[in-house]
Amino acid sequence: MTSSLLSALNRSLHATVRLCSVFQPKNVCKSHVIAGGRWSTGWSTGWSRRFTNMTDTRGSPAFGKCTKGVLMAAGVFGTVAVGVCGLQQAEMATRVKKVEEVVEGDVAERCRNLMAPPITDVRVLEQRKHEMRSRMEMLIMETQADFCRALEEVDGGRFRVDRWSRQEGGGGISCVLQDSKVFEKAGVNVSVVFGHLSEEAAKQMRSRGKELKGKDGKLPFVAMGVSSVIHPKNPHIPTVHFNYRYFEVEEADGSKQWWFGGGTDLTPVYINEDDGVLFHSVLRDACDKHNPQYYPNFKKWCDRYFYIRHRNETRGIGGIFFDDLDSPSQEEAFSFVKSCAKTVVPCYLPIVRKHLTDTFTQEEKDWQQIRRGRYVEFNLVYDRGVKFGLATPGSRIESIIMSLPLTARWEYMHEPAEGTKEAEMLKVLRSPKEWI
Amino acid sequence: MTSSLLSALNRSLHATVRLCSVFQPKNVCKSHVIAGGRWSTGWSTGWSRRFTNMTDTRGSPAFGKCTKGVLMAAGVFGTVAVGVCGLQQAEMATRVKKVEEVVEGDVAERCRNLMAPPITDVRVLEQRKHEMRSRMEMLIMETQADFCRALEEVDGGRFRVDRWSRQEGGGGISCVLQDSKVFEKAGVNVSVVFGHLSEEAAKQMRSRGKELKGKDGKLPFVAMGVSSVIHPKNPHIPTVHFNYRYFEVEEADGSKQWWFGGGTDLTPVYINEDDGVLFHSVLRDACDKHNPQYYPNFKKWCDRYFYIRHRNETRGIGGIFFDDLDSPSQEEAFSFVKSCAKTVVPCYLPIVRKHLTDTFTQEEKDWQQIRRGRYVEFNLVYDRGVKFGLATPGSRIESIIMSLPLTARWEYMHEPAEGTKEAEMLKVLRSPKEWI
């Protein structure tokens, strides 16, 4: 479907979403600009209770000095909401308007339920609410909040919320629930970063076939995404991972190249046929609403991507994975990504609830820990986002490493005996199956 | 001292030592050729008790069919023991003879104390005992045995011994003691592999400045080494790692390029000044016998190599690390490597014994587990041998991954409080100190 080179670049660029400098006092953006603004009056107390990585917990730390940068960046990206899809612009403009007003609703109102204020100033999001970058930022913020609330409800614990900024532009919100009742480690991260593509990134892009013509050699970009990894304590509750992202780069003539990427995949410790069917069915249904080829293609892509080559095993039982999605139109692609993002709760929470009270043995816990070791191997050795992140100076390492489990285990020459549940799991990992 | 490119290639090539196909029945080399031979009569029972990864536990599985390959490879490398150091050949020939007969002793006799028969047929080692590849193979086999025995003595447990072969030529012996009384995981691995350099490896070598002229495009090589990682249970006993290796490649005119590499480094969980001084002193003494610049240079190199860039921390408190060592002569270089190999017991075992009965808290155990997580990060993200190994089809993965701890932990945003022992440890890792 697409070359690994193509997806590599996109993943790399996505990775910048996660790779931002740790929030430091010198980067703090004071809230004086919009203090007293609509969102800040009613919510700052609730939010500040949750912020642990800020020096100013009242109002939004991303405002003030940062606002200028955000506005500038927003200006750089101009007012063309739909980008390169000229043929469909008129139709889409109508649809965008409709979606904004009827479905997506008032930005400030929607912000009430987030885990923290958005990275971009709410006033900017309001002003530019027809632009894809604003709509996508709202989607990833809401996906984070919906997922965190659902996990909190089942766990009983509360997420720690860390807001951080990136010196070069943008920042993120990392929500983590660690060593809680149900979850060993649950991380849900949002990031929105912008700036200029490095020469290296631009070169990588060109090598992937994306011809980019910068103005005075500069290529302004914005990259954003929501990503999550949930490691439960009970070995009968699977680990889940999802990530949905958007990338935009502006060329010299003001036109933009943009694409979406993402996916959701499940990593059980033991095979449970019903869980696998439920998980894949929810994803397929989301895909089928947009294109009947999406699920079969993205399911295969997922099995290929989450493959631990040196073990000849997939990381889990898959799901969907896609990248470089820039068709059939920006509106349609966004609509598909939104459908996917809306599945993260219904494809996972029913499985969590079902196994909440399952009993387990020490042997089952040990096998879970060994599978956790494999998870670490995949993430540190193969995951392109992690690799790129760790190699990028100034990355917020904790937001990358938070995908690793709280605990993991490596036993020399561990091989489950034939006929065991562990061997059954391995068999599926060594030969991915069709679930539906 | 040497460019990272140079060391990268050497490490990569070294890695082939560890990266061999899992021993499978079809590769088993029957023992019929030397059954009844000197070493096999008295020891086969003792050895066979220990072999767990063989189909034929009597005698040596590396003999028989494999002998042809070994002899051929030995023939390919010719009879020039000293290699490219023409100026010193006469002098060295005398010294080699002296060392062989007076210090190194009878090959078969020396094989009595090994963990398993050498990879190369003992008769071949006897016949070619003046060649560096034979002398180095004996040294790494003896280093493995000496270290394993010392660990067994302090632990009370017995190493599992796995012999494996590599389809393309050579094989290895992996000794592992897991979840025992003192050690969480102790792995000591030997490998001796030979064949022809792949085009990729030859290209990498050229990029490192090693000009190699193959015969009909072929470059026969042999690579061998001993490597070990020991993770104790008690957080007051540090982890140790060492690796000593030798590489030889033959050019079209029959001449050889060769070099040594290696090092020993310590990774404590808590700083213990006396332990650090003892460890570094033993290594310095070994270095100083050969060159007063070795210790200061190789100590710095070690701190640079075992550096977790994304954490801005070294992995541990260092030791020595060197690569591409091809001077002042092959004999001198070997002598230095032998001195280093002889330190692995005295630089570590006294520290183990000293802390054997130290009590520890759950908090100290947790901190150990977090440091173990960092160890995993270094090994999977940065260690060139591991990276090369995992990327090489047919590698014996278990012999690479056995360097990982049995258990590890990743806590989100873990940062020790100021003034604690944990903070003291981090301070040293963030700013390596001079120990002596």
CSV table of C-alpha atoms in Angstrom, one decimal, chain A:
chain,number,residue,atom,x,y,z
A,1,MET,CA,0.0,0.0,0.0
A,2,THR,CA,2.8,2.4,0.8
A,3,SER,CA,6.5,1.9,1.1
A,4,SER,CA,8.1,1.6,4.4
A,5,LEU,CA,10.1,4.7,3.5
A,6,LEU,CA,6.9,6.6,3.1
A,7,SER,CA,5.5,5.5,6.4
A,8,ALA,CA,8.9,6.0,8.1
A,9,LEU,CA,8.9,9.6,7.3
A,10,ASN,CA,5.4,10.1,8.4
A,11,ARG,CA,6.0,8.2,11.6
A,12,SER,CA,9.2,10.2,12.2
A,13,LEU,CA,7.4,13.4,11.7
A,14,HIS,CA,4.6,12.3,13.9
A,15,ALA,CA,7.2,11.5,16.5
A,16,THR,CA,8.0,15.2,16.8
A,17,VAL,CA,4.5,15.4,18.3
A,18,ARG,CA,5.8,13.5,21.2
A,19,LEU,CA,9.3,14.9,21.4
A,20,CYS,CA,9.3,18.2,23.1
A,21,SER,CA,11.4,19.7,25.7
A,22,VAL,CA,10.4,19.3,29.3
A,23,PHE,CA,8.4,22.2,30.6
A,24,GLN,CA,10.6,24.6,32.3
A,25,PRO,CA,10.0,27.9,34.1
A,26,LYS,CA,11.8,29.9,31.4
A,27,ASN,CA,9.3,28.6,28.9
A,28,VAL,CA,6.2,29.2,31.0
A,29,CYS,CA,3.7,31.2,29.2
A,30,LYS,CA,1.9,33.4,31.7
A,31,SER,CA,-1.9,33.5,31.7
A,32,HIS,CA,-2.1,37.3,31.7
A,33,VAL,CA,-3.3,37.5,28.1
A,34,ILE,CA,-6.6,35.7,28.6
A,35,ALA,CA,-6.9,35.7,32.3
A,36,GLY,CA,-10.6,36.0,33.0
A,37,GLY,CA,-11.4,34.6,29.6
A,38,ARG,CA,-14.3,32.3,29.4
A,39,TRP,CA,-12.6,28.9,29.9
A,40,SER,CA,-10.2,30.2,32.5
A,41,THR,CA,-12.7,31.5,35.0
A,42,GLY,CA,-14.7,28.4,35.7
A,43,TRP,CA,-12.1,25.7,35.2
A,44,SER,CA,-8.7,26.9,36.4
A,45,THR,CA,-9.3,25.5,39.8
A,46,GLY,CA,-10.3,22.1,38.6
A,47,TRP,CA,-7.4,22.0,36.2
A,48,SER,CA,-4.8,23.4,38.4
A,49,ARG,CA,-5.5,20.6,40.9
A,50,ARG,CA,-4.4,18.2,38.2
A,51,PHE,CA,-1.3,20.0,36.9
A,52,THR,CA,1.9,18.7,38.3
A,53,ASN,CA,4.4,19.9,35.8
A,54,MET,CA,3.6,23.6,35.7
A,55,THR,CA,4.9,26.6,37.6
A,56,ASP,CA,1.7,28.5,37.0
A,57,THR,CA,-1.3,26.4,37.8
A,58,ARG,CA,-3.9,29.1,37.4
A,59,GLY,CA,-5.3,29.6,33.9
A,60,SER,CA,-3.4,28.2,31.0
A,61,PRO,CA,0.3,28.0,30.9
A,62,ALA,CA,0.3,27.8,27.2
A,63,PHE,CA,-1.1,31.3,26.7
A,64,GLY,CA,0.5,34.7,27.0
A,65,LYS,CA,4.0,34.7,25.5
A,66,CYS,CA,3.2,31.6,23.6
A,67,THR,CA,0.1,33.1,22.1
A,68,LYS,CA,2.2,35.2,19.8
A,69,GLY,CA,4.0,32.1,18.5
A,70,VAL,CA,0.8,30.2,18.1
A,71,LEU,CA,-0.8,33.1,16.2
A,72,MET,CA,2.2,33.5,14.1
A,73,ALA,CA,2.3,29.8,13.3
A,74,ALA,CA,-1.5,29.9,12.6
A,75,GLY,CA,-0.9,32.8,10.3
A,76,VAL,CA,1.8,31.0,8.5
A,77,PHE,CA,-0.5,28.3,7.7
A,78,GLY,CA,-2.9,30.8,6.3
A,79,THR,CA,-6.7,30.6,5.8
A,80,VAL,CA,-7.0,27.7,3.3
A,81,ALA,CA,-8.8,25.1,5.4
A,82,VAL,CA,-9.0,22.4,2.8
A,83,GLY,CA,-5.4,22.5,1.4
A,84,VAL,CA,-4.6,20.8,-1.8
A,85,CYS,CA,-7.9,19.2,-2.7
A,86,GLY,CA,-9.0,22.0,-5.0
A,87,LEU,CA,-11.6,20.1,-6.9
A,88,GLN,CA,-13.6,19.4,-3.8
A,89,GLN,CA,-13.1,22.7,-2.0
A,90,ALA,CA,-16.6,24.2,-2.5
A,91,GLU,CA,-18.4,21.0,-1.4
A,92,MET,CA,-16.1,20.6,1.5
A,93,ALA,CA,-16.4,24.2,2.6
A,94,THR,CA,-20.1,23.6,3.0
A,95,ARG,CA,-19.5,20.4,4.9
A,96,VAL,CA,-16.9,21.9,7.1
A,97,LYS,CA,-19.2,24.6,8.1
A,98,LYS,CA,-22.0,22.2,8.7
A,99,VAL,CA,-19.8,19.9,10.8
A,100,GLU,CA,-18.4,22.8,12.8
A,101,GLU,CA,-21.7,24.2,13.7
A,102,VAL,CA,-24.0,21.2,13.9
A,103,VAL,CA,-21.7,18.4,15.1
A,104,GLU,CA,-18.5,19.9,16.4
A,105,GLY,CA,-20.2,22.7,18.3
A,106,ASP,CA,-18.8,25.6,20.2
A,107,VAL,CA,-15.0,25.3,20.9
A,108,ALA,CA,-15.0,26.9,24.3
A,109,GLU,CA,-18.0,24.8,25.4
A,110,ARG,CA,-16.2,21.6,24.2
A,111,CYS,CA,-13.1,22.6,26.1
A,112,ARG,CA,-15.0,22.3,29.4
A,113,ASN,CA,-14.6,18.6,29.4
A,114,LEU,CA,-10.9,18.3,28.5
A,115,MET,CA,-8.2,17.0,30.9
A,116,ALA,CA,-6.5,20.4,30.5
A,117,PRO,CA,-6.8,23.5,28.3
A,118,PRO,CA,-5.8,22.8,24.7
A,119,ILE,CA,-2.2,23.5,23.6
A,120,THR,CA,-3.4,26.2,21.3
A,121,ASP,CA,-5.1,29.3,22.8
A,122,VAL,CA,-8.8,28.6,22.9
A,123,ARG,CA,-9.4,32.0,21.3
A,124,VAL,CA,-7.2,31.0,18.4
A,125,LEU,CA,-9.0,27.7,18.1
A,126,GLU,CA,-12.3,29.6,18.0
A,127,GLN,CA,-11.1,32.1,15.4
A,128,ARG,CA,-9.7,29.4,13.2
A,129,LYS,CA,-12.2,26.7,13.9
A,130,HIS,CA,-12.7,25.9,10.3
A,131,GLU,CA,-9.1,25.0,9.8
A,132,MET,CA,-8.1,21.4,10.0
A,133,ARG,CA,-5.4,21.9,12.5
A,134,SER,CA,-7.9,23.4,14.9
A,135,ARG,CA,-10.5,20.7,14.3
A,136,MET,CA,-7.9,18.0,14.7
A,137,GLU,CA,-6.6,19.5,17.9
A,138,MET,CA,-10.0,19.5,19.4
A,139,LEU,CA,-10.5,15.9,18.3
A,140,ILE,CA,-7.3,14.7,19.9
A,141,MET,CA,-8.0,16.6,23.1
A,142,GLU,CA,-11.5,15.2,23.3
A,143,THR,CA,-10.2,11.7,22.6
A,144,GLN,CA,-7.8,12.0,25.4
A,145,ALA,CA,-10.5,13.2,27.8
A,146,ASP,CA,-13.0,10.6,26.8
A,147,PHE,CA,-10.6,7.8,27.1
A,148,CYS,CA,-9.1,9.0,30.4
A,149,ARG,CA,-12.6,9.4,32.0
A,150,ALA,CA,-13.6,5.9,30.9
A,151,LEU,CA,-10.5,4.4,32.4
A,152,GLU,CA,-10.9,6.5,35.6
A,153,GLU,CA,-14.4,5.2,35.9
A,154,VAL,CA,-13.4,1.6,35.7
A,155,ASP,CA,-10.3,2.0,37.9
A,156,GLY,CA,-11.5,4.4,40.5
A,157,GLY,CA,-8.2,6.3,40.4
A,158,ARG,CA,-7.4,9.7,38.9
A,159,PHE,CA,-5.0,10.5,36.1
A,160,ARG,CA,-2.0,12.7,36.9
A,161,VAL,CA,-2.0,15.5,34.2
A,162,ASP,CA,1.3,17.0,33.1
A,163,ARG,CA,1.3,19.9,30.8
A,164,TRP,CA,4.6,20.7,29.0
A,165,SER,CA,5.8,23.0,26.4
A,166,ARG,CA,8.3,22.8,23.6
A,167,GLN,CA,10.8,25.6,23.2
A,168,GLU,CA,10.6,25.5,19.5
A,169,GLY,CA,6.8,25.7,19.4
A,170,GLY,CA,3.8,23.9,20.9
A,171,GLY,CA,3.7,21.4,23.7
A,172,GLY,CA,1.6,18.6,25.1
A,173,ILE,CA,-0.5,17.2,27.8
A,174,SER,CA,0.5,13.8,29.3
A,175,CYS,CA,-2.0,11.9,31.5
A,176,VAL,CA,-0.7,9.0,33.5
A,177,LEU,CA,-2.4,6.6,35.9
A,178,GLN,CA,0.2,4.4,37.5
A,179,ASP,CA,0.1,1.4,39.9
A,180,SER,CA,-3.6,1.9,40.4
A,181,LYS,CA,-6.4,-0.6,41.1
A,182,VAL,CA,-6.9,-1.9,37.6
A,183,PHE,CA,-4.1,-0.4,35.7
A,184,GLU,CA,-0.4,-1.0,36.1
A,185,LYS,CA,0.3,1.9,33.9
A,186,ALA,CA,-2.0,3.9,31.7
A,187,GLY,CA,-0.7,6.7,29.6
A,188,VAL,CA,-2.6,9.0,27.3
A,189,ASN,CA,-0.6,11.7,25.6
A,190,VAL,CA,-1.5,14.7,23.4
A,191,SER,CA,0.9,16.9,21.6
A,192,VAL,CA,0.7,19.7,19.2
A,193,VAL,CA,4.0,21.0,17.9
A,194,PHE,CA,5.0,23.4,15.1
A,195,GLY,CA,8.0,25.2,13.7
A,196,HIS,CA,10.1,24.7,10.6
A,197,LEU,CA,11.1,21.3,9.3
A,198,SER,CA,14.8,20.6,9.8
A,199,GLU,CA,16.9,20.0,6.7
A,200,GLU,CA,17.1,16.4,7.7
A,201,ALA,CA,13.4,16.0,8.0
A,202,ALA,CA,12.8,17.7,4.7
A,203,LYS,CA,15.4,15.4,3.1
A,204,GLN,CA,13.7,12.4,4.6
A,205,MET,CA,10.4,13.6,3.2
A,206,ARG,CA,11.9,14.1,-0.3
A,207,SER,CA,13.3,10.6,-0.1
A,208,ARG,CA,9.7,9.4,0.5
A,209,GLY,CA,8.5,11.1,-2.6
A,210,LYS,CA,7.0,14.2,-1.0
A,211,GLU,CA,8.4,17.1,-3.0
A,212,LEU,CA,8.4,20.2,-0.9
A,213,LYS,CA,9.3,23.6,-2.1
A,214,GLY,CA,10.2,25.9,0.9
A,215,LYS,CA,10.2,29.6,1.0
A,216,ASP,CA,13.8,30.7,1.5
A,217,GLY,CA,14.5,27.1,2.3
A,218,LYS,CA,12.0,27.1,5.2
A,219,LEU,CA,9.1,24.7,5.5
A,220,PRO,CA,6.7,25.6,8.3
A,221,PHE,CA,4.9,22.5,9.7
A,222,VAL,CA,2.5,21.6,12.4
A,223,ALA,CA,2.2,18.0,13.7
A,224,MET,CA,-0.3,16.8,16.3
A,225,GLY,CA,-1.6,13.6,17.7
A,226,VAL,CA,-3.0,11.6,20.6
A,227,SER,CA,-1.4,8.4,21.6
A,228,SER,CA,-2.0,5.9,24.4
A,229,VAL,CA,-0.7,2.7,25.9
A,230,ILE,CA,-2.7,0.9,28.7
A,231,HIS,CA,-1.1,-1.9,30.7
A,232,PRO,CA,-3.6,-3.5,33.1
A,233,LYS,CA,-2.5,-5.5,36.2
A,234,ASN,CA,-4.7,-8.5,35.5
A,235,PRO,CA,-3.2,-10.8,32.9
A,236,HIS,CA,-6.6,-11.5,31.5
A,237,ILE,CA,-7.1,-7.9,30.5
A,238,PRO,CA,-5.2,-7.1,27.4
A,239,THR,CA,-2.9,-4.1,26.8
A,240,VAL,CA,-4.2,-1.6,24.2
A,241,HIS,CA,-2.4,1.0,22.2
A,242,PHE,CA,-3.8,3.7,19.9
A,243,ASN,CA,-2.5,6.7,18.1
A,244,TYR,CA,-4.1,9.2,15.8
A,245,ARG,CA,-2.1,12.0,14.2
A,246,TYR,CA,-2.1,14.8,11.6
A,247,PHE,CA,0.7,16.5,9.8
A,248,GLU,CA,0.7,19.7,7.7
A,249,VAL,CA,3.6,21.4,5.9
A,250,GLU,CA,3.4,24.6,4.0
A,251,GLU,CA,5.2,25.2,0.8
A,252,ALA,CA,6.5,28.5,-0.8
A,253,ASP,CA,3.3,29.2,-2.7
A,254,GLY,CA,1.3,28.9,0.5
A,255,SER,CA,-0.2,25.6,-0.4
A,256,LYS,CA,-0.1,22.8,2.1
A,257,GLN,CA,0.7,19.1,2.1
A,258,TRP,CA,-1.2,17.2,4.8
A,259,TRP,CA,-1.9,13.7,5.9
A,260,PHE,CA,-3.3,11.6,8.7
A,261,GLY,CA,-2.0,8.5,10.3
A,262,GLY,CA,-3.1,6.2,13.2
A,263,GLY,CA,-4.3,3.0,14.4
A,264,THR,CA,-5.5,0.9,17.4
A,265,ASP,CA,-4.1,-2.5,18.3
A,266,LEU,CA,-4.6,-5.0,21.1
A,267,THR,CA,-1.9,-7.0,23.0
A,268,PRO,CA,-3.5,-9.8,25.1
A,269,VAL,CA,-1.5,-12.0,27.3
A,270,TYR,CA,-3.8,-14.9,26.6
A,271,ILE,CA,-6.0,-15.5,23.5
A,272,ASN,CA,-9.7,-14.8,24.1
A,273,GLU,CA,-11.6,-15.4,21.0
A,274,ASP,CA,-14.6,-13.2,22.0
A,275,ASP,CA,-12.3,-10.3,22.9
A,276,GLY,CA,-10.5,-10.5,19.6
A,277,VAL,CA,-13.7,-10.6,17.6
A,278,LEU,CA,-15.2,-7.7,19.5
A,279,PHE,CA,-12.1,-5.6,19.1
A,280,HIS,CA,-11.7,-6.2,15.4
A,281,SER,CA,-15.5,-5.9,14.8
A,282,VAL,CA,-15.6,-2.4,16.3
A,283,LEU,CA,-12.7,-1.3,14.2
A,284,ARG,CA,-14.0,-2.8,11.1
A,285,ASP,CA,-17.4,-1.1,11.5
A,286,ALA,CA,-15.6,2.2,11.9
A,287,CYS,CA,-13.6,1.5,8.8
A,288,ASP,CA,-16.5,0.2,6.7
A,289,LYS,CA,-18.4,3.4,7.1
A,290,HIS,CA,-15.7,5.1,5.0
A,291,ASN,CA,-14.2,2.5,2.7
A,292,PRO,CA,-14.7,-1.3,2.6
A,293,GLN,CA,-11.0,-1.7,1.8
A,294,TYR,CA,-9.8,0.2,4.8
A,295,TYR,CA,-10.3,-2.6,7.4
A,296,PRO,CA,-8.7,-5.5,5.4
A,297,ASN,CA,-5.8,-3.2,4.2
A,298,PHE,CA,-5.2,-1.5,7.5
A,299,LYS,CA,-5.5,-4.8,9.4
A,300,LYS,CA,-2.7,-6.3,7.3
A,301,TRP,CA,-0.6,-3.1,7.7
A,302,CYS,CA,-1.0,-3.4,11.5
A,303,ASP,CA,0.2,-7.0,11.5
A,304,ARG,CA,3.2,-6.0,9.5
A,305,TYR,CA,4.1,-2.9,11.5
A,306,PHE,CA,3.8,-4.4,15.0
A,307,TYR,CA,6.2,-7.2,14.2
A,308,ILE,CA,9.1,-8.2,16.5
A,309,ARG,CA,11.4,-9.4,13.7
A,310,HIS,CA,14.1,-11.0,15.9
A,311,ARG,CA,11.4,-13.0,17.7
A,312,ASN,CA,9.3,-13.8,14.6
A,313,GLU,CA,6.3,-12.7,16.6
A,314,THR,CA,3.8,-9.9,16.3
A,315,ARG,CA,3.5,-7.7,19.3
A,316,GLY,CA,-0.2,-8.6,19.8
A,317,ILE,CA,-3.3,-9.6,17.8
A,318,GLY,CA,-3.3,-6.4,15.8
A,319,GLY,CA,-6.1,-4.1,14.9
A,320,ILE,CA,-5.6,-1.3,12.3
A,321,PHE,CA,-2.7,0.8,11.3
A,322,PHE,CA,-2.4,3.4,8.5
A,323,ASP,CA,-0.3,6.3,7.5
A,324,ASP,CA,0.1,8.9,4.7
A,325,LEU,CA,-3.7,9.1,4.4
A,326,ASP,CA,-4.4,12.1,2.2
A,327,SER,CA,-7.4,10.9,0.2
A,328,PRO,CA,-10.1,10.9,-0.9
A,329,SER,CA,-10.3,14.4,0.5
A,330,GLN,CA,-9.1,16.1,3.7
A,331,GLU,CA,-12.7,16.2,5.0
A,332,GLU,CA,-13.2,12.5,4.3
A,333,ALA,CA,-9.9,11.5,5.8
A,334,PHE,CA,-10.6,13.6,8.9
A,335,SER,CA,-14.0,12.0,9.2
A,336,PHE,CA,-12.5,8.5,9.0
A,337,VAL,CA,-9.9,9.4,11.7
A,338,LYS,CA,-12.7,10.8,13.8
A,339,SER,CA,-14.6,7.5,13.5
A,340,CYS,CA,-11.5,5.6,14.5
A,341,ALA,CA,-10.9,7.9,17.5
A,342,LYS,CA,-14.5,7.4,18.6
A,343,THR,CA,-13.9,3.7,18.8
A,344,VAL,CA,-11.1,3.7,21.4
A,345,VAL,CA,-13.6,3.5,24.3
A,346,PRO,CA,-16.0,1.0,22.8
A,347,CYS,CA,-13.4,-1.4,21.4
A,348,TYR,CA,-11.5,-1.7,24.7
A,349,LEU,CA,-13.6,-0.8,27.8
A,350,PRO,CA,-16.1,-3.7,27.4
A,351,ILE,CA,-13.1,-6.1,27.4
A,352,VAL,CA,-11.7,-4.4,30.5
A,353,ARG,CA,-15.0,-4.7,32.4
A,354,LYS,CA,-15.5,-8.3,31.3
A,355,HIS,CA,-12.3,-9.4,32.9
A,356,LEU,CA,-12.2,-7.1,35.9
A,357,THR,CA,-12.7,-9.8,38.4
A,358,ASP,CA,-11.0,-12.7,36.6
A,359,THR,CA,-8.7,-14.6,39.0
A,360,PHE,CA,-5.2,-15.5,37.9
A,361,THR,CA,-2.2,-17.5,39.1
A,362,GLN,CA,1.4,-16.6,39.6
A,363,GLU,CA,2.3,-18.5,36.4
A,364,GLU,CA,-0.2,-16.4,34.5
A,365,LYS,CA,1.3,-13.2,36.0
A,366,ASP,CA,4.8,-14.4,35.1
A,367,TRP,CA,3.7,-15.0,31.5
A,368,GLN,CA,2.2,-11.5,31.4
A,369,GLN,CA,5.6,-10.1,32.6
A,370,ILE,CA,7.4,-12.0,29.8
A,371,ARG,CA,5.0,-10.6,27.2
A,372,ARG,CA,5.7,-7.2,28.8
A,373,GLY,CA,9.3,-7.8,28.0
A,374,ARG,CA,8.5,-8.4,24.4
A,375,TYR,CA,6.5,-5.1,24.4
A,376,VAL,CA,9.6,-3.3,25.6
A,377,GLU,CA,11.6,-5.0,22.9
A,378,PHE,CA,9.2,-3.8,20.2
A,379,ASN,CA,8.9,-0.3,21.5
A,380,LEU,CA,12.7,0.3,22.0
A,381,VAL,CA,14.0,-1.6,19.0
A,382,TYR,CA,11.4,-1.1,16.3
A,383,ASP,CA,8.8,1.6,17.0
A,384,ARG,CA,9.8,4.4,14.7
A,385,GLY,CA,8.2,7.1,16.8
A,386,VAL,CA,10.1,6.0,19.9
A,387,LYS,CA,13.4,5.7,18.0
A,388,PHE,CA,13.0,9.1,16.5
A,389,GLY,CA,12.0,10.6,19.8
A,390,LEU,CA,14.9,9.2,21.7
A,391,ALA,CA,17.3,10.4,19.0
A,392,THR,CA,15.9,13.9,19.0
A,393,PRO,CA,17.6,16.4,21.4
A,394,GLY,CA,15.1,18.2,23.6
A,395,SER,CA,12.5,15.5,23.5
A,396,ARG,CA,10.3,15.0,26.5
A,397,ILE,CA,11.6,11.5,27.3
A,398,GLU,CA,9.0,10.7,29.9
A,399,SER,CA,6.2,11.1,27.4
A,400,ILE,CA,7.9,8.6,25.1
A,401,ILE,CA,9.0,6.1,27.7
A,402,MET,CA,5.6,6.2,29.4
A,403,SER,CA,4.5,3.6,26.9
A,404,LEU,CA,6.7,1.0,28.6
A,405,PRO,CA,5.1,-1.1,31.3
A,406,LEU,CA,5.7,-0.6,35.0
A,407,THR,CA,7.4,-4.0,35.2
A,408,ALA,CA,8.8,-6.5,32.7
A,409,ARG,CA,10.6,-9.8,32.7
A,410,TRP,CA,13.2,-11.7,30.5
A,411,GLU,CA,13.7,-15.4,31.2
A,412,TYR,CA,16.4,-17.1,29.3
A,413,MET,CA,15.1,-19.7,26.8
A,414,HIS,CA,11.6,-19.4,27.9
A,415,GLU,CA,9.3,-21.5,25.7
A,416,PRO,CA,5.8,-22.6,26.7
A,417,ALA,CA,5.1,-26.3,26.7
A,418,GLU,CA,3.0,-27.5,23.8
A,419,GLY,CA,-0.7,-27.6,24.4
A,420,THR,CA,-0.7,-24.8,27.0
A,421,LYS,CA,-2.5,-21.5,26.9
A,422,GLU,CA,0.8,-19.7,26.6
A,423,ALA,CA,1.7,-21.8,23.5
A,424,GLU,CA,-1.7,-21.0,22.0
A,425,MET,CA,-1.0,-17.3,22.4
A,426,LEU,CA,2.5,-17.7,20.8
A,427,LYS,CA,1.0,-19.6,17.9
A,428,VAL,CA,-1.3,-16.6,17.0
A,429,LEU,CA,1.6,-14.2,17.4
A,430,ARG,CA,3.7,-16.2,15.0
A,431,SER,CA,0.9,-16.6,12.5
A,432,PRO,CA,-1.6,-13.7,12.6
A,433,LYS,CA,-5.1,-14.8,12.0
A,434,GLU,CA,-8.3,-13.2,10.7
A,435,TRP,CA,-10.6,-12.4,13.5
A,436,ILE,CA,-13.8,-11.6,11.6
